[in-house]
CSV table of C-alpha atoms in Angstrom, one decimal:
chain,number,residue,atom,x,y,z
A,46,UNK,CA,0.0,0.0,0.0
A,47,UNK,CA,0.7,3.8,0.1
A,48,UNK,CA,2.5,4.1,-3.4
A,49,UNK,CA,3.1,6.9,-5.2
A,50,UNK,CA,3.6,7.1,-9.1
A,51,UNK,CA,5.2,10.0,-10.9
A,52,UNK,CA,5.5,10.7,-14.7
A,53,UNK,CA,7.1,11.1,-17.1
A,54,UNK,CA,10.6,9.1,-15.2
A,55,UNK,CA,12.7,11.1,-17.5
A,56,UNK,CA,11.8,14.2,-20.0
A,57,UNK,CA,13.9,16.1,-22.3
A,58,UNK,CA,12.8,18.8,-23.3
A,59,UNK,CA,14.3,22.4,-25.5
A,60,UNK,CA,14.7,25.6,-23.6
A,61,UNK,CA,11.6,27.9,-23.6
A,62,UNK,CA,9.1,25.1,-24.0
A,63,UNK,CA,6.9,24.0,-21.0
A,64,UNK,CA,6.5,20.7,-19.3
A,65,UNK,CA,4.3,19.2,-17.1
A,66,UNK,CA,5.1,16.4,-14.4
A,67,UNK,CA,2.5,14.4,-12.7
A,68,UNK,CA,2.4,12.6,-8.9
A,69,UNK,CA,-0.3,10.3,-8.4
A,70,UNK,CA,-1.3,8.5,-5.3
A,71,UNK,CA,-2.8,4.8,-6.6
A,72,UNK,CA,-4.1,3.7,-3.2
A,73,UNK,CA,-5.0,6.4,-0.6
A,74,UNK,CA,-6.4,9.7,-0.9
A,75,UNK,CA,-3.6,12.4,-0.8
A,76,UNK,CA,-4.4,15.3,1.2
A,77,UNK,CA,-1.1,16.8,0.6
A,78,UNK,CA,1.2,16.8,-1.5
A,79,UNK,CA,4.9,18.1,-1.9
A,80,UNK,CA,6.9,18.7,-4.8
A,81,UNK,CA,10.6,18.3,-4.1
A,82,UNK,CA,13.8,19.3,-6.1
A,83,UNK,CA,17.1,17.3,-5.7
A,84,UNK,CA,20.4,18.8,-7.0
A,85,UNK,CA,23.1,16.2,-8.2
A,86,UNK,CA,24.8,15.1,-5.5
A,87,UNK,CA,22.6,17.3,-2.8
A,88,UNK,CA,19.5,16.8,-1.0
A,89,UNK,CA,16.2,17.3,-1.7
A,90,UNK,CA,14.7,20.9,-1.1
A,91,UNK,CA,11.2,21.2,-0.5
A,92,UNK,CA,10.0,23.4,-3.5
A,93,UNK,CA,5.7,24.2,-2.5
A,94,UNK,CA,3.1,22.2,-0.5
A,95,UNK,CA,-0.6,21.8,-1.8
A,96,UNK,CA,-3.7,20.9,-0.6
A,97,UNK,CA,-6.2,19.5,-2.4
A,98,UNK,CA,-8.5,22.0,-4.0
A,99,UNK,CA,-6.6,24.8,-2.6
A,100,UNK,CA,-3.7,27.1,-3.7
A,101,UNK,CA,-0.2,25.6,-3.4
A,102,UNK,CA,2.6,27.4,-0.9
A,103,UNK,CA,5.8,28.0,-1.9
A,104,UNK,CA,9.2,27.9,-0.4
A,105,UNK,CA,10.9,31.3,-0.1
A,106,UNK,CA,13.1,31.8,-3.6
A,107,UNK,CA,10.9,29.2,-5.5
A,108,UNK,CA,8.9,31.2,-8.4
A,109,UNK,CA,5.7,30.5,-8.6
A,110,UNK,CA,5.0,31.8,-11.8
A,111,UNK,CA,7.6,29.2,-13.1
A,112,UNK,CA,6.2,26.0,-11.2
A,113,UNK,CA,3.2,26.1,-11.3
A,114,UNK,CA,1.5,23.5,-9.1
A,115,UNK,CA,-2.2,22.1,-9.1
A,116,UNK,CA,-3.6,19.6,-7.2
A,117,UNK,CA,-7.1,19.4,-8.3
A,118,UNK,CA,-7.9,15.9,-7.3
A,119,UNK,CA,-6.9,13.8,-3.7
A,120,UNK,CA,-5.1,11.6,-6.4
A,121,UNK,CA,-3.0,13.6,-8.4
A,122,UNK,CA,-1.2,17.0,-8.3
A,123,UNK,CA,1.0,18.3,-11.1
A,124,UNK,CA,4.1,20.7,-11.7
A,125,UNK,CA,4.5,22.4,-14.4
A,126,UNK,CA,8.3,23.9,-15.7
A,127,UNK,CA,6.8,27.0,-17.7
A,128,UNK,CA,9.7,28.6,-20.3
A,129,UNK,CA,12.0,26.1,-19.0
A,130,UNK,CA,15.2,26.9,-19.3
A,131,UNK,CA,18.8,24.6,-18.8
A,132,UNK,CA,19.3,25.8,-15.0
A,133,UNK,CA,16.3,24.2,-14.5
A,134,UNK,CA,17.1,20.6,-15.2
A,135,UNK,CA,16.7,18.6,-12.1
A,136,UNK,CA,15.5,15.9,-11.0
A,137,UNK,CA,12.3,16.5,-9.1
A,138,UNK,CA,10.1,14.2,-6.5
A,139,UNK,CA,6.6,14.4,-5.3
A,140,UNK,CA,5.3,12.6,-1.8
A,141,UNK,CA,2.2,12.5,-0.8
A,142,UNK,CA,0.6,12.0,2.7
A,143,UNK,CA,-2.6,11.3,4.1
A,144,UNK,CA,-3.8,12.4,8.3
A,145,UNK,CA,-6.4,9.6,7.2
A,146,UNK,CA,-3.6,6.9,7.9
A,147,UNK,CA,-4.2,5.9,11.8
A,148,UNK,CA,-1.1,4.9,12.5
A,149,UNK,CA,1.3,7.5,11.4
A,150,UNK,CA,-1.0,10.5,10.0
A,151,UNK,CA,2.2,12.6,9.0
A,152,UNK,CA,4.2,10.0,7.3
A,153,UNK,CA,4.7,11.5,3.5
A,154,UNK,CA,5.2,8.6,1.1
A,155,UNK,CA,7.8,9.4,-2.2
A,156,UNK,CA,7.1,9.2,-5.8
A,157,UNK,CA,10.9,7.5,-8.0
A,158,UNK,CA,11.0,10.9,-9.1
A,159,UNK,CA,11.4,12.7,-12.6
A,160,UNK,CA,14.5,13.2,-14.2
A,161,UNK,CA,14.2,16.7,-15.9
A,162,UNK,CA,16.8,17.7,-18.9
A,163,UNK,CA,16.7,20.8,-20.6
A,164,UNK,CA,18.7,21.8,-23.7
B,113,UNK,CA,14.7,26.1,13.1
B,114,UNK,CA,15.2,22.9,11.7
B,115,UNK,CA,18.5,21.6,10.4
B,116,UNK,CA,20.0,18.0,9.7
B,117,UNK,CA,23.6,17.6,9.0
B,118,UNK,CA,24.9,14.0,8.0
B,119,UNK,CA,28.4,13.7,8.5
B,120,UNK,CA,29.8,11.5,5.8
B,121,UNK,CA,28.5,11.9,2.2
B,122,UNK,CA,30.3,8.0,1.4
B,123,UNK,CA,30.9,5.3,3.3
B,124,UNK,CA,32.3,2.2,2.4
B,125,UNK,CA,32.0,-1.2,4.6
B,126,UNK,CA,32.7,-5.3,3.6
B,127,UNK,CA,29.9,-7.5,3.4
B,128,UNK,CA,29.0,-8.5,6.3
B,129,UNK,CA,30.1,-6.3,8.8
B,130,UNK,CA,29.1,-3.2,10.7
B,131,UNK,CA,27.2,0.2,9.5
B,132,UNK,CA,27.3,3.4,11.0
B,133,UNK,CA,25.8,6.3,9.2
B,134,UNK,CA,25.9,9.6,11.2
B,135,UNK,CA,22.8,12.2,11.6
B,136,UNK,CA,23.1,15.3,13.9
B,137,UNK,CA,19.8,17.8,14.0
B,138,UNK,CA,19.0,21.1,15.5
B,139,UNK,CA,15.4,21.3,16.4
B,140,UNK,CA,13.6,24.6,18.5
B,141,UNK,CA,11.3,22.1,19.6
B,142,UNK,CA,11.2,18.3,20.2
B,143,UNK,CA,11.8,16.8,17.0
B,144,UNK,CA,10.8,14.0,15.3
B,145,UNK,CA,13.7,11.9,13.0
B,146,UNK,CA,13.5,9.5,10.2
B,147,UNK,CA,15.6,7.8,8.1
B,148,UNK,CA,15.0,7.2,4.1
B,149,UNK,CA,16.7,5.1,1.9
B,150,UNK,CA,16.9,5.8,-1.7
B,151,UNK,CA,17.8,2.9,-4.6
B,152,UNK,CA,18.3,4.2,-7.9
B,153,UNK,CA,15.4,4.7,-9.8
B,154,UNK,CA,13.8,4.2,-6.9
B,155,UNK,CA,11.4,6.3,-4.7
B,156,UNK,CA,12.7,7.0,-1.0
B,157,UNK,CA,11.4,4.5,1.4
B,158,UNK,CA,10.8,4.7,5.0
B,159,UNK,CA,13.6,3.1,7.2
B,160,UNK,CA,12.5,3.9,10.7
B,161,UNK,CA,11.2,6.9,12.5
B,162,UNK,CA,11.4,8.7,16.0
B,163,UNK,CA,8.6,9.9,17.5
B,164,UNK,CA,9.2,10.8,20.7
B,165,UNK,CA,8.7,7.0,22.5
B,166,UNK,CA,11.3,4.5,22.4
B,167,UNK,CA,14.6,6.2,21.9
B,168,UNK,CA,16.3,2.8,20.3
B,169,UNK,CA,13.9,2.9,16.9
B,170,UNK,CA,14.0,-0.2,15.3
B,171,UNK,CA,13.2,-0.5,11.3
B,172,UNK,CA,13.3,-2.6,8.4
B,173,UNK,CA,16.2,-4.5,6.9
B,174,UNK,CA,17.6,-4.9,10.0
B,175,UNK,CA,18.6,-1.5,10.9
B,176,UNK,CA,17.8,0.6,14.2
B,177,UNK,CA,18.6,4.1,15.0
B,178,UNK,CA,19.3,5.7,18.5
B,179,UNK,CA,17.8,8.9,19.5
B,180,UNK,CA,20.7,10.5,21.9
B,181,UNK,CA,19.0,14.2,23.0
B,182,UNK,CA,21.8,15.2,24.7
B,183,UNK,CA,24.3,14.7,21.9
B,184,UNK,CA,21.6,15.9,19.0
B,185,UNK,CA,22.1,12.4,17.0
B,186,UNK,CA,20.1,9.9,15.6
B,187,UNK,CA,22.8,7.6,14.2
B,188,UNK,CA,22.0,4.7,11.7
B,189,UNK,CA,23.2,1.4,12.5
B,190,UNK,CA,22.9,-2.3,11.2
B,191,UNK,CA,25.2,-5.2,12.7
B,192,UNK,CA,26.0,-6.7,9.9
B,193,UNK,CA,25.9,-5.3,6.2
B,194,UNK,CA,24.4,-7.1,2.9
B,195,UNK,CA,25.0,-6.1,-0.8
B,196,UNK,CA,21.5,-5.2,-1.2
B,197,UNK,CA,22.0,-2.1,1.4
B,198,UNK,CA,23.7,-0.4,-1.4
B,199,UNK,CA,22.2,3.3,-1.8
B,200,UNK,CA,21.5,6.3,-0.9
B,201,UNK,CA,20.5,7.7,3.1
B,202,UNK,CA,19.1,10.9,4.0
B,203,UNK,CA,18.4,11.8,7.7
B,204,UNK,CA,15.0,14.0,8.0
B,205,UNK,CA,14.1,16.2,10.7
B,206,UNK,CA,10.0,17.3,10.6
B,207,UNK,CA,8.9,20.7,10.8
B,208,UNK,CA,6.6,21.7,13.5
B,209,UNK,CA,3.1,19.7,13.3
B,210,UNK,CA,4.8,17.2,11.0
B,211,UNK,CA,4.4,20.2,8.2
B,212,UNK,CA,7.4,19.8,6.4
B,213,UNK,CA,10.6,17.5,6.1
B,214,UNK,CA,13.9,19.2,6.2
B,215,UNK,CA,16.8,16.2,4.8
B,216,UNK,CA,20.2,16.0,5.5
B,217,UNK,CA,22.7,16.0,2.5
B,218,UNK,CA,22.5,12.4,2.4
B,219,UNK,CA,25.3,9.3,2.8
B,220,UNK,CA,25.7,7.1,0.1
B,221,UNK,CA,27.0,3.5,1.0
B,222,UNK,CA,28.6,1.3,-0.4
B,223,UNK,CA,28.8,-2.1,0.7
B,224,UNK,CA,31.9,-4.4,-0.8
B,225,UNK,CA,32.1,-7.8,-1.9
């Protein structure tokens, strides 16, 4: 149980051009949902937090006019590179979580991430 | 504020023996700890988790973690190490009300024939 999905695994796509990634959680209701970013050989840094049917908060320095995030269903939320340019090729995870789960409300469970190359 | 610093970003054991992987945190308030694992191509999984009961956390796979408040650690341990333990490890500290995960740089292992 609790798995999360994310796609495409890998994109490539040319500078300017937009792309959109997708999390999906295939056996629980997400009630939230966080989009990561992981630099090479870094860790992860929380990027925005969204709640279903409501407006997504970003992390300070993360433009929200550039990732756009929308999480219109308790299943999936999406993030969306707009005018994506090489400086933004990452590789990017979504988890989800769920205070539905009894025994560890808070526990947020990881997508295998997306793999992000801009040219 | 929330911080998690992992002290060694490689280590390198023999099959078979010992794994330490170091975590320090910084936490205003009483924190709560994980560990995740990350294979490649692979989302991160849940190791264990401290949450303010048992300070000796035991999790899958054979590994435990201890929660020492007066030295700010949460060191990774498990006795004996397999091949299959190859990967990534990132220490997490939670935000306040669980709200949001701050990682440590992560450790990558590598476990030797």
């Amino acid at each position: 149980g609790a798995v999360v999905s994310q796609h495409p695994s890998r994109v490539i796509c040319k500078s300017g051009t937009s792309v959109k990634i997708e999390c999906r959680s295939l056996d629980f209701q997400a009630t939230t949902m966080f989009w990561y970013r992981q630099f090479p050989k870094k860790s992860l840094m929380l990027m925005a937090t969204s709640n279903e049917g409501s407006k997504a908060t970003y992390e300070q320095g993360v433009e929200k006019d550039k990732f756009l995030i929308n999480h219109a269903s308790l299943t999936l939320s999406t993030l969306t590179v707009t005018s994506a340019h090489p400086e933004d090729s990452s590789f990017y995870i979504c988890s989800a979580r769920t205070i539905r789960d009894r025994t560890f409300p808070y526990e947020q469970y990881f997508g295998p991430g997306t793999r992000l190359t801009v040219t | 504020a929330q911080s998690v610093t992992q002290l060694d970003s490689h280590v390198s054991v023999s099959e078979g023996t010992p794994v330490l992987l170091r975590c320090n945190y910084s936490s205003s308030y009483s924190p709560s700890l994980f560990w995740y694992v990350q294979h490649p191509n692979k989302g991160l999984q849940l190791l264990l988790k401290y949450t303010s009961a048992a300070t000796l956390v035991k999790g899958i796979n054979g590994f435990e973690a201890e929660f020492k408040k007066s030295e700010t650690s949460f060191h990774l341990t498990k006795p004996s190490a397999h091949m299959s333990d190859a990967a990534e490890y990132f220490c997490v500290v939670s935000g306040y009300n669980f709200n949001k995960f701050y990682f440590g740089s992560g450790t990558k292992l590598n476990v030797k024939p």
